[in-house]
Amino acid sequence: MPREIDFFGVLLPGVLPVFLLSAVLQLVLDAVLSYVGAYRHSWHPALVRLCMFVCIFSALLVTLYQ
């Protein structure tokens, strides 16, 4: 995985594609959990969403940078 990505002369962080992929995965998982009604049983739904994103992002980074 490169440290920086050259995008039309602008250097972007190398983890940006991983961040965007994890954001898309989190949005899909959030929609499924909202449809099922899993957030009714949580104390703070926004905190659950943030923790899901951090877990997905961390898992993707660990698998890529091993």
Backbone as a ProteinNet text record, in pm:
[ID]
protein_1_A
[PRIMARY]
MPREIDFFGVLLPGVLPVFLLSAVLQLVLDAVLSYVGAYRHSWHPALVRLCMFVCIFSALLVTLYQ
[TERTIARY]
84	0	88.7	68.5	152.6	119.2	219.2	197.7	113.7	133.9	60.3	14.8	-99.3	-154.6	-155.8	-99.5	-97.6	-228.3	-309.6	-439	-438.9	-401.1	-390.8	-301.7	-188.8	-93.6	-116.2	-223.4	-252.6	-219.7	-137.6	-100.7	-205	-266.5	-368.7	-312.6	-359.1	-310.5	-340.9	-254.9	-271.1	-387.3	-433.7	-545.6	-680.6	-681.1	-807.4	-900.7	-851.9	-943.2	-1000.6	-919.9	-969	-1076.3	-1053.9	-1151.5	-1283.3	-1276.5	-1398.2	-1471.3	-1395.7	-1457.5	-1525.3	-1460.8	-1521.6	-1644.4	-1644.1	-1762.1	-1880.5	-1853.3	-1960.5	-2012.7	-1921.9	-1964.2	-2045.7	-2005.7	-2078.3	-2216.7	-2229.4	-2360.9	-2454.6	-2401	-2482.8	-2524.1	-2429.7	-2460.8	-2557.2	-2543.1	-2633.1	-2775.2	-2788.2	-2921.1	-2987.3	-2909	-2962.7	-3006.6	-2921.7	-2956.3	-3074.9	-3087.6	-3203.8	-3331.3	-3320.6	-3437.4	-3483	-3388	-3419.3	-3473.4	-3429.9	-3474.2	-3381.1	-3253.3	-3157.2	-3123.1	-3143.9	-3108.8	-3208.2	-3321.5	-3417.2	-3364.7	-3271.4	-3218.5	-3087.3	-3038.8	-2911.8	-2938.6	-2843.8	-2858.2	-2833.9	-2734.7	-2697	-2667.6	-2765.7	-2745.7	-2629.8	-2606.8	-2496.8	-2361.3	-2351	-2227.1	-2205.7	-2312.8	-2303.3	-2256.9	-2308.5	-2267	-2119.3	-2073.7	-1933	-1844.5	-1883.8	-1804.3	-1801	-1911.4	-1912.2	-1813.8	-1812.1	-1719.4	-1575.1	-1544.1	-1406.8	-1365.6	-1454.9	-1422.8	-1401.2	-1484	-1469.3	-1339.3	-1312.2	-1191.1	-1066.1	-1068.5	-953.7	-931.2	-1039.1	-1026.8	-969.7	-1013.6	-959.3	-813	-775.9	-636.4	-546.6	-591.5	-510.5	-490.8	-594.2	-579.1	-490.3	-489.9	-406.3	-261.2	-235.1	-99	-31.3	-71.3	-2.9	120.1
-118	0	124.7	214.1	333.5	431.2	506.7	605.3	721.9	759.6	870.6	832.1	886.1	860.1	991.6	991	1111	1117	1217.3	1233.4	1368.4	1368.8	1489.8	1594.8	1551.6	1642.1	1671	1621	1639.9	1509.9	1520.6	1401.4	1375.6	1258.2	1217.7	1107.4	1096.4	989	851.6	756.7	621.7	546.3	587.8	518.5	575.5	674.8	734.3	632.9	544.6	444.4	349.7	316.1	229.7	303.3	431.9	513.7	521.5	543.9	553.2	419.3	310.5	177.3	147	181.9	156.4	244.5	365	451	391.7	337.1	274.8	149.5	67.7	-52.9	-17.2	89	130.9	182.6	253.6	302.5	186.5	84.7	-32.2	-107	-129.5	-198.8	-118.6	13.1	100.5	92.9	88.3	77.4	-55.9	-162.9	-294.4	-298.4	-246.1	-246.2	-154.9	-44.9	42.2	-26.8	-97.7	-167.6	-278.3	-349.1	-458.7	-404.4	-283.6	-224.9	-251.8	-272.2	-305.2	-184.5	-64.8	53.9	83.6	19	37.9	-18.4	-113.3	-178.4	-116	-13.6	47.2	174.7	206	322.3	450.6	449.8	568.9	528	539	491	558.8	686.5	754.4	698.2	662.6	603.5	464	389.5	257.3	271.7	373.3	396.4	433.6	518.6	556.7	436.4	356.5	237.6	136.9	122.2	32.9	81.1	213.3	267.4	245.8	271.4	253.1	106.5	15.3	-128	-172	-125.8	-161.9	-104.4	22.1	87.5	19.8	-12.4	-78.7	-218.8	-291.6	-427	-423.4	-328.5	-318.6	-277.4	-186.3	-145	-258.6	-334.3	-445.6	-551	-579.6	-680.7	-631.7	-501.9	-451.8	-435.2	-394.3	-362.2	-474.5	-597.3	-708.4	-747.8
0	0	0	-96.2	-101.5	11.7	50.5	156.3	106.6	-20.1	-78.9	-219	-259.1	-391.1	-467.9	-588.3	-671.5	-749.5	-721.8	-787.8	-858.5	-987.6	-1068.8	-1003.4	-948.6	-889.1	-742.1	-686	-544	-471.8	-368.4	-291.5	-183.7	-190.8	-94.7	-6.2	117.4	204.2	144.4	172.4	118.3	178.2	295.1	359	315.8	226.7	182.4	114.5	25.3	-32	73.5	174.1	282.4	362.2	386.8	458.8	382.6	252.6	171.9	164	152.1	149.6	282.2	391.1	522	543.5	488.7	499.4	422.7	304.9	226.3	295.9	347.9	420.5	545.4	613.4	732.9	696.5	586.7	543.9	509.3	443	408.3	534.7	624.6	749	835.1	834.3	909.6	854.1	723.6	663	697.9	697.4	731.9	877.7	966	1108.7	1138.9	1067	1085.1	1038.3	926.9	873.7	968.3	1026.9	1118.8	1251.5	1288.7	1414.3	1530.2	1499.7	1604.1	1690.9	1640.9	1717.7	1829.9	1829	1938.8	2069.5	2062.3	2181.1	2228.3	2159.7	2199.3	2279	2366	2451.2	2373	2283.8	2209.5	2065	1975.4	1837.7	1763.6	1788.3	1719.6	1763.3	1889.8	1939.8	1881.2	1863.5	1799.9	1655.8	1585.2	1446.5	1438.7	1528.2	1530.1	1560.7	1657.3	1692.4	1578.2	1506.4	1390	1284.7	1260.8	1161.4	1203.8	1329.1	1377.3	1366.9	1400.6	1391.3	1246.1	1155.3	1013.9	957.9	987.5	938.5	994.2	1122.1	1184.1	1126.7	1106.1	1051.5	909.1	829.7	693.2	695.3	783.3	791.3	838.8	935.5	987.1	878.9	802.1	697.6	584.7	554.9	447.7	488.4	610.1	651.6	728.6	710.8	775.9	702.4
[MASK]
++++++++++++++++++++++++++++++++++++++++++++++++++++++++++++++++++

